[in-house]
Tab-separated table of C-alpha atoms in Angstrom:
chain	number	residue	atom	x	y	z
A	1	UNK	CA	-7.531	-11.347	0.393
A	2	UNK	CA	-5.427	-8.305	-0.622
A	3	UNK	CA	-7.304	-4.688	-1.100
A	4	UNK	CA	-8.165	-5.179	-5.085
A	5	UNK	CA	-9.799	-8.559	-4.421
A	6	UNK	CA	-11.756	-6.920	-1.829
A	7	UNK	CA	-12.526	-3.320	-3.960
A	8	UNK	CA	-13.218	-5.734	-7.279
A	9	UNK	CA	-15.330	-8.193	-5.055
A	10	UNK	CA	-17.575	-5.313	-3.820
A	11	UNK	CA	-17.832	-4.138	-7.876
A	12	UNK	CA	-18.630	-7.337	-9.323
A	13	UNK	CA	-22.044	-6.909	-8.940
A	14	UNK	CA	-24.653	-5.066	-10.381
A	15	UNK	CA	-26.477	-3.318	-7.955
A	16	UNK	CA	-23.479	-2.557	-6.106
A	17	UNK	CA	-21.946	-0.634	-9.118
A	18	UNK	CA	-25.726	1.442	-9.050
A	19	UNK	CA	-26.009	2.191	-5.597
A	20	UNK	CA	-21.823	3.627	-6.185
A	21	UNK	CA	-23.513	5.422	-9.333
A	22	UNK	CA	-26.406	6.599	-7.835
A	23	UNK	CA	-23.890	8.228	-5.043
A	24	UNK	CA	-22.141	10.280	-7.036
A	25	UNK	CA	-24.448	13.204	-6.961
A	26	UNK	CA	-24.167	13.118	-3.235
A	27	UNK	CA	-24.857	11.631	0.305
A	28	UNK	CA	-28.002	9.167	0.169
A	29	UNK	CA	-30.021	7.657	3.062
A	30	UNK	CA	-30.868	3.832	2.863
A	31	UNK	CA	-34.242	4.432	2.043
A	32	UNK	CA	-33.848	6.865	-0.871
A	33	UNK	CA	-31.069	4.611	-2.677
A	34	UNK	CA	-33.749	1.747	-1.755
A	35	UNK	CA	-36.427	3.450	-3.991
A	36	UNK	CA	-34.475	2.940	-7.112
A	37	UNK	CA	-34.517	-0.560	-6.757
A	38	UNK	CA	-37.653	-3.697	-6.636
A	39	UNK	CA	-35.749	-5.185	-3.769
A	40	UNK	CA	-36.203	-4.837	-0.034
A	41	UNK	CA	-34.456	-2.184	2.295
A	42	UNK	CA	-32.847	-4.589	4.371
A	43	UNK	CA	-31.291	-6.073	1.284
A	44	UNK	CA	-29.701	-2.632	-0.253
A	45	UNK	CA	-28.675	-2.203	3.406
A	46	UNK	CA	-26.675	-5.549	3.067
A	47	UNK	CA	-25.251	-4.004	-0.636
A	48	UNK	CA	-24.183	-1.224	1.222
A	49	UNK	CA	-22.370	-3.275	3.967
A	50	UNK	CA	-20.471	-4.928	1.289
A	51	UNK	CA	-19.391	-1.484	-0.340
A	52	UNK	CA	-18.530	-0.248	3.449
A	53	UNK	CA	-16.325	-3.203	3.907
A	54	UNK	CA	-14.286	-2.715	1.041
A	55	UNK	CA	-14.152	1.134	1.782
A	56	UNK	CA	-15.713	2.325	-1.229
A	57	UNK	CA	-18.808	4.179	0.743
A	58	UNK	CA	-18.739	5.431	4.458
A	59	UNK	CA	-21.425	6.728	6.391
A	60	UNK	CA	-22.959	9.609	8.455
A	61	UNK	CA	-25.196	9.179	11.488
A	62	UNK	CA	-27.448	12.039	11.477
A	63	UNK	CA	-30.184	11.545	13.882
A	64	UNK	CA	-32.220	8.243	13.615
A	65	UNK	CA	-30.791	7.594	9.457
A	66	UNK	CA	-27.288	7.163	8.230
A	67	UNK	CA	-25.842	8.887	5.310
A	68	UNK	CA	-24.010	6.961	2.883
A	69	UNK	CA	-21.503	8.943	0.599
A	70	UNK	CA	-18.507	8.005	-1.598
A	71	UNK	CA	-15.085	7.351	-0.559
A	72	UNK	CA	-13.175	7.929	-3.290
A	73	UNK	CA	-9.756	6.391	-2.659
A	74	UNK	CA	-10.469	2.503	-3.357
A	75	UNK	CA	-11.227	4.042	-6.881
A	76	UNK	CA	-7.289	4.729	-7.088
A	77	UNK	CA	-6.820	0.774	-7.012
A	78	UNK	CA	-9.053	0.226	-10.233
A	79	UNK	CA	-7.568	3.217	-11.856
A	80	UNK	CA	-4.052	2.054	-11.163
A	81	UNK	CA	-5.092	-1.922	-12.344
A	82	UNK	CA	-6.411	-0.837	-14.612
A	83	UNK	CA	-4.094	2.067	-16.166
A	84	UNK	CA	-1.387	-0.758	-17.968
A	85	UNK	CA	-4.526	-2.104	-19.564
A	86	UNK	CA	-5.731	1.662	-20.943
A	87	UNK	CA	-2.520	2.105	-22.221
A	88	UNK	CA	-2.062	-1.052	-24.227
A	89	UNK	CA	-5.111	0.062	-25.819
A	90	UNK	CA	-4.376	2.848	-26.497
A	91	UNK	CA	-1.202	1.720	-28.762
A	92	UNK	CA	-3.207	-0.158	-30.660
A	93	UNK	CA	-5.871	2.470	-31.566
A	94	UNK	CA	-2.648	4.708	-32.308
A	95	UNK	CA	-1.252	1.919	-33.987
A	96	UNK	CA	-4.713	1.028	-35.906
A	97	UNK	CA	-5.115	5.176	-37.115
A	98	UNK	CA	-1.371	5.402	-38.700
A	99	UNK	CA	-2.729	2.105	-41.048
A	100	UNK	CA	-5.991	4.138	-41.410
A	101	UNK	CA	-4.198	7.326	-42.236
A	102	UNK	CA	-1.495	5.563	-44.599
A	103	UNK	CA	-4.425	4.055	-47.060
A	104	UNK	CA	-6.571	7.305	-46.780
């Protein structure tokens, strides 16, 4: 399995994509991302092993609880999949506002 199959794997699912979200305003412990959720510690811990594996978090040991923060450079592999996509998109809207503009 190549990087993007790993970095997509780890974003297919939900609660992986809001433990990444809930990250982004900074380093979390296990048990503070785990109060956002109705599931069990152990089981965001497991979320968080997947996201770990595929690089997208890393972690701090400070004392007895581990900090998780964002890695951001597995985020360069969706934005570069994805960037042929944004552009053909793009032409169309472009393409879709001149025939707009031409019967305004």
């Amino acid at each position: 399995m190549d990087e993007t199959d790993v970095v997509f794997g780890a974003l297919a699912n939900r609660t992986r994509r809001e433990l990444l979200s809930l990250l982004l305003s900074g380093p979390s412990t296990v048990q503070q991302l785990a109060s956002h959720f109705d599931m069990a510690r152990p089981s965001v811990s497991e979320h968080l092993k997947v996201l770990r594996s595929a690089g997208l978090v890393a972690e701090n040991k400070i004392g007895r609880e581990r900090h998780y923060f964002l890695e951001p450079e597995p985020m360069n592999t969706v934005r570069d999949w994805l960037g042929p996509y944004e552009e053909f998109l793009r032409s169309k809207l472009s393409r879709l506002q001149g025939v707009l503009g031409d019967e305004g």
